[in-house]
Amino acid sequence: MKQVLLVFLGGGLGSAMRYLISKPLNIVFHNFFLGTFLVNILGCLLIGIILGISAKNNLLSENNILFLATGFCGGFTTFSAFAFEKHSLLKNSELLHFSFYTIASIVVGILAVAVGLWLSRLGN
């Protein structure tokens, strides 16, 4: 039960941070959903760092990983919002925005995870 509570608390914090970051940016940049893009990329970077540090030197316990990676990063990133926004762009026939945003999110997200893993190895 403790592990479920850790995921719940981490997810709540991540969701609140996502809202605070993405809401104002999505209003200003409504054709690109910059806020959602930013939190997804930051979340990918964070999970890379968290899991990289954990794999490197076992500094994080299983409970820490549940709170940070599963909870916080899971609540912070927004794949469901990503999919909904893609649907909205397609519905409005904004194929260029749809294509660029989709490809950029996937490619930059994967690169951010790789950079996070690389950053976690620095200092050896």
XYZ file of N, CA and C in Angstrom:
372
model
N 0.821 -1.208 0.000
C 0.000 0.000 0.000
C 0.862 1.270 0.000
N 2.023 1.190 0.665
C 2.927 2.331 0.704
C 3.374 2.705 -0.713
N 3.634 1.700 -1.540
C 4.091 1.966 -2.901
C 3.009 2.654 -3.732
N 1.776 2.264 -3.555
C 0.667 2.912 -4.265
C 0.558 4.369 -3.823
N 0.723 4.619 -2.553
C 0.673 5.988 -2.029
C 1.810 6.838 -2.606
N 3.000 6.259 -2.727
C 4.130 6.997 -3.309
C 3.844 7.370 -4.762
N 3.299 6.437 -5.540
C 2.954 6.723 -6.935
C 1.859 7.788 -6.988
N 0.875 7.676 -6.122
C -0.231 8.627 -6.056
C 0.276 10.037 -5.748
N 1.123 10.167 -4.752
C 1.648 11.484 -4.368
C 2.556 12.064 -5.455
N 3.431 11.239 -5.998
C 4.302 11.695 -7.077
C 3.497 12.115 -8.297
N 2.477 11.315 -8.634
C 1.626 11.639 -9.783
C 0.873 12.942 -9.586
N 0.399 13.178 -8.374
C -0.298 14.433 -8.082
C 0.613 15.638 -8.233
N 1.828 15.520 -7.720
C 2.790 16.616 -7.865
C 3.151 16.842 -9.328
N 3.364 15.745 -10.054
C 3.695 15.868 -11.476
C 2.569 16.499 -12.266
N 1.346 16.106 -11.972
C 0.188 16.671 -12.675
C 0.027 18.154 -12.394
N 0.235 18.541 -11.137
C 0.134 19.965 -10.782
C 1.217 20.775 -11.502
N 2.431 20.241 -11.560
C 3.509 20.934 -12.267
C 3.203 21.030 -13.757
N 2.658 19.953 -14.339
C 2.298 19.974 -15.765
C 1.296 21.088 -16.026
N 0.292 21.193 -15.192
C -0.739 22.214 -15.364
C -0.130 23.616 -15.289
N 0.718 23.846 -14.284
C 1.313 25.169 -14.086
C 2.224 25.572 -15.241
N 2.893 24.607 -15.856
C 3.800 24.911 -16.963
C 3.060 24.978 -18.294
N 2.205 23.982 -18.562
C 1.633 23.873 -19.906
C 0.450 24.802 -20.166
N -0.364 25.067 -19.183
C -1.576 25.863 -19.401
C -1.287 27.224 -20.027
N -0.410 28.036 -19.438
C -0.176 29.361 -20.047
C 0.504 29.290 -21.415
N 1.389 28.332 -21.602
C 2.088 28.225 -22.885
C 1.172 27.715 -23.997
N 0.259 26.820 -23.669
C -0.669 26.306 -24.681
C -1.647 27.379 -25.146
N -1.950 28.334 -24.294
C -2.852 29.426 -24.675
C -2.144 30.354 -25.668
N -0.883 30.650 -25.393
C -0.125 31.566 -26.244
C 0.232 30.924 -27.581
N 0.643 29.664 -27.541
C 1.082 28.958 -28.756
C 0.093 27.840 -29.077
N -1.146 28.186 -29.382
C -2.207 27.181 -29.513
C -2.065 26.268 -30.726
N -1.342 26.640 -31.758
C -1.182 25.762 -32.922
C -0.083 24.729 -32.737
N 0.777 24.893 -31.740
C 1.872 23.951 -31.520
C 1.781 23.264 -30.164
N 0.974 23.740 -29.257
C 0.859 23.179 -27.905
C 2.242 23.111 -27.249
N 2.922 24.256 -27.221
C 4.274 24.331 -26.686
C 4.360 23.833 -25.244
N 3.353 24.119 -24.440
C 3.379 23.680 -23.045
C 3.407 22.167 -22.923
N 2.560 21.490 -23.675
C 2.532 20.023 -23.647
C 3.846 19.472 -24.182
N 4.330 20.039 -25.262
C 5.608 19.613 -25.830
C 6.723 19.754 -24.797
N 6.781 20.906 -24.136
C 7.833 21.172 -23.155
C 7.783 20.188 -21.992
N 6.603 19.949 -21.424
C 6.546 19.031 -20.275
C 6.861 17.602 -20.707
N 6.458 17.204 -21.910
C 6.803 15.859 -22.370
C 8.301 15.696 -22.540
N 8.969 16.699 -23.098
C 10.413 16.619 -23.292
C 11.132 16.681 -21.943
N 10.719 17.589 -21.074
C 11.327 17.648 -19.731
C 11.107 16.341 -18.968
N 9.910 15.777 -19.095
C 9.624 14.505 -18.437
C 10.500 13.386 -18.965
N 10.729 13.358 -20.264
C 11.625 12.357 -20.859
C 13.051 12.537 -20.343
N 13.498 13.778 -20.271
C 14.827 14.066 -19.743
C 14.934 13.633 -18.275
N 13.936 13.994 -17.483
C 13.948 13.635 -16.065
C 13.959 12.132 -15.839
N 13.122 11.403 -16.574
C 13.083 9.961 -16.358
C 14.400 9.326 -16.785
N 15.043 9.878 -17.814
C 16.365 9.389 -18.203
C 17.389 9.604 -17.106
N 17.363 10.786 -16.504
C 18.295 11.085 -15.407
C 18.011 10.192 -14.204
N 16.751 10.094 -13.813
C 16.364 9.299 -12.635
C 16.772 7.838 -12.807
N 16.391 7.245 -13.925
C 16.694 5.830 -14.143
C 18.185 5.607 -14.398
N 18.839 6.588 -15.013
C 20.284 6.481 -15.224
C 21.053 6.514 -13.920
N 20.687 7.431 -13.038
C 21.338 7.511 -11.723
C 21.089 6.233 -10.936
N 19.885 5.746 -11.011
C 19.540 4.523 -10.289
C 20.360 3.340 -10.794
N 20.483 3.211 -12.103
C 21.225 2.090 -12.684
C 22.729 2.227 -12.424
N 23.209 3.465 -12.371
C 24.644 3.713 -12.238
C 25.176 3.333 -10.866
N 24.495 3.751 -9.833
C 25.084 3.578 -8.506
C 24.090 3.223 -7.404
N 22.922 2.812 -7.768
C 21.924 2.378 -6.785
C 21.677 3.399 -5.677
N 21.741 4.702 -6.016
C 21.464 5.743 -5.024
C 19.985 5.829 -4.689
N 19.145 5.400 -5.600
C 17.702 5.516 -5.402
C 17.112 4.158 -5.048
N 16.280 4.168 -4.026
C 15.594 2.933 -3.643
C 14.432 2.678 -4.599
N 13.857 1.507 -4.511
C 12.677 1.192 -5.325
C 11.551 2.192 -5.042
N 11.393 2.583 -3.782
C 10.362 3.558 -3.429
C 10.646 4.931 -4.031
N 11.929 5.334 -4.050
C 12.294 6.602 -4.692
C 11.958 6.576 -6.180
N 12.257 5.464 -6.837
C 11.981 5.327 -8.270
C 10.474 5.348 -8.518
N 9.714 4.666 -7.671
C 8.251 4.689 -7.820
C 7.712 6.110 -7.690
N 8.206 6.843 -6.696
C 7.738 8.213 -6.480
C 8.143 9.127 -7.637
N 9.414 9.071 -8.027
C 9.945 10.004 -9.024
C 9.613 9.612 -10.462
N 9.928 8.385 -10.857
C 9.760 7.974 -12.257
C 8.311 7.607 -12.562
N 7.773 6.654 -11.807
C 6.400 6.214 -12.077
C 5.392 7.292 -11.707
N 5.534 7.862 -10.517
C 4.584 8.856 -10.040
C 4.766 10.216 -10.684
N 5.860 10.898 -10.333
C 6.039 12.268 -10.798
C 6.108 12.358 -12.320
N 7.010 11.595 -12.932
C 7.152 11.681 -14.395
C 5.885 11.200 -15.100
N 5.238 10.176 -14.547
C 3.985 9.696 -15.131
C 2.886 10.743 -15.077
N 2.806 11.477 -13.966
C 1.821 12.541 -13.852
C 2.210 13.792 -14.629
N 3.503 14.018 -14.740
C 4.008 15.227 -15.396
C 3.861 15.156 -16.912
N 4.180 14.018 -17.496
C 4.075 13.882 -18.943
C 2.623 13.640 -19.335
N 2.318 13.891 -20.575
C 0.907 13.965 -20.966
C 0.624 13.290 -22.298
N 0.872 12.002 -22.373
C 0.647 11.355 -23.654
C -0.821 11.394 -24.065
N -1.715 11.302 -23.102
C -3.136 11.370 -23.467
C -3.484 12.746 -24.032
N -2.944 13.789 -23.450
C -3.166 15.129 -23.992
C -2.506 15.249 -25.367
N -1.349 14.654 -25.519
C -0.638 14.633 -26.800
C -1.542 14.030 -27.882
N -2.128 12.878 -27.599
C -2.992 12.213 -28.581
C -4.233 13.044 -28.900
N -4.827 13.649 -27.877
C -6.008 14.480 -28.092
C -5.676 15.687 -28.960
N -4.546 16.303 -28.695
C -4.139 17.473 -29.471
C -3.858 17.097 -30.925
N -3.297 15.911 -31.135
C -3.077 15.444 -32.518
C -4.419 15.281 -33.228
N -5.385 14.735 -32.532
C -6.730 14.582 -33.095
C -7.312 15.944 -33.465
N -7.142 16.925 -32.602
C -7.658 18.274 -32.867
C -7.020 18.883 -34.110
N -5.721 18.706 -34.253
C -5.035 19.240 -35.427
C -5.518 18.552 -36.707
N -5.687 17.234 -36.657
C -6.201 16.514 -37.828
C -7.621 16.939 -38.165
N -8.439 17.078 -37.138
C -9.836 17.481 -37.334
C -9.921 18.840 -38.011
N -8.967 19.712 -37.711
C -8.944 21.051 -38.292
C -8.091 21.111 -39.564
N -7.732 19.952 -40.083
C -6.946 19.838 -41.322
C -5.615 20.578 -41.259
N -5.011 20.637 -40.099
C -3.711 21.284 -39.928
C -2.617 20.213 -40.023
N -2.454 19.678 -41.223
C -1.551 18.549 -41.436
C -0.087 18.892 -41.210
N 0.318 20.096 -41.576
C 1.704 20.503 -41.365
C 2.023 20.582 -39.872
N 1.148 21.249 -39.107
C 1.345 21.325 -37.654
C 1.306 19.937 -37.029
N 0.356 19.109 -37.449
C 0.235 17.738 -36.942
C 1.535 16.972 -37.177
N 2.032 17.012 -38.403
C 3.229 16.250 -38.766
C 4.456 16.730 -38.001
N 4.664 18.039 -37.986
C 5.837 18.585 -37.305
C 5.789 18.294 -35.809
N 4.661 18.543 -35.185
C 4.532 18.352 -33.742
C 4.695 16.892 -33.360
N 4.117 15.998 -34.121
C 4.209 14.568 -33.824
C 5.650 14.082 -33.956
N 6.273 14.387 -35.077
C 7.648 13.931 -35.309
C 8.609 14.570 -34.302
N 8.466 15.866 -34.082
C 9.350 16.556 -33.137
C 9.194 15.994 -31.727
N 7.983 15.729 -31.289
C 7.751 15.196 -29.943
C 8.424 13.843 -29.764
N 8.278 12.984 -30.748
C 8.860 11.644 -30.641
C 10.377 11.698 -30.713
N 10.909 12.364 -31.717
C 12.360 12.398 -31.910
C 13.048 13.131 -30.755
N 12.563 14.305 -30.409
C 13.201 15.069 -29.335
C 12.993 14.374 -27.988
N 11.860 13.723 -27.791
C 11.631 12.967 -26.558
C 12.634 11.837 -26.395
N 12.851 11.081 -27.457
C 13.828 9.989 -27.403
C 15.230 10.546 -27.167
N 15.563 11.630 -27.847
C 16.876 12.257 -27.632
C 17.022 12.767 -26.197
N 15.947 13.303 -25.623
C 16.006 13.802 -24.243
C 16.260 12.667 -23.256
N 15.649 11.509 -23.487
C 15.920 10.350 -22.630
C 17.396 9.975 -22.742
N 17.923 9.935 -23.960
C 19.331 9.595 -24.163
C 20.248 10.607 -23.472
N 19.927 11.897 -23.589
C 20.728 12.933 -22.926
C 20.633 12.781 -21.411
N 19.445 12.491 -20.904
C 19.289 12.268 -19.468
C 20.135 11.102 -18.979
N 20.149 10.006 -19.738
C 20.986 8.862 -19.378
C 22.469 9.241 -19.434
N 22.851 9.998 -20.470
C 24.231 10.442 -20.597
C 24.620 11.358 -19.434
N 23.740 12.307 -19.104
C 24.028 13.227 -17.989
C 24.176 12.490 -16.667
N 23.420 11.424 -16.501
C 23.502 10.670 -15.246
C 24.839 9.958 -15.099
N 25.553 9.766 -16.207
C 26.853 9.094 -16.166
C 28.011 10.061 -15.943
N 27.762 11.356 -16.035
C 28.815 12.340 -15.805
C 29.239 12.310 -14.345
N 30.442 12.603 -14.120
C 30.933 12.639 -12.740
C 31.620 11.349 -12.324
N 31.728 10.414 -13.241
C 32.470 9.176 -12.920
C 33.943 9.399 -13.093
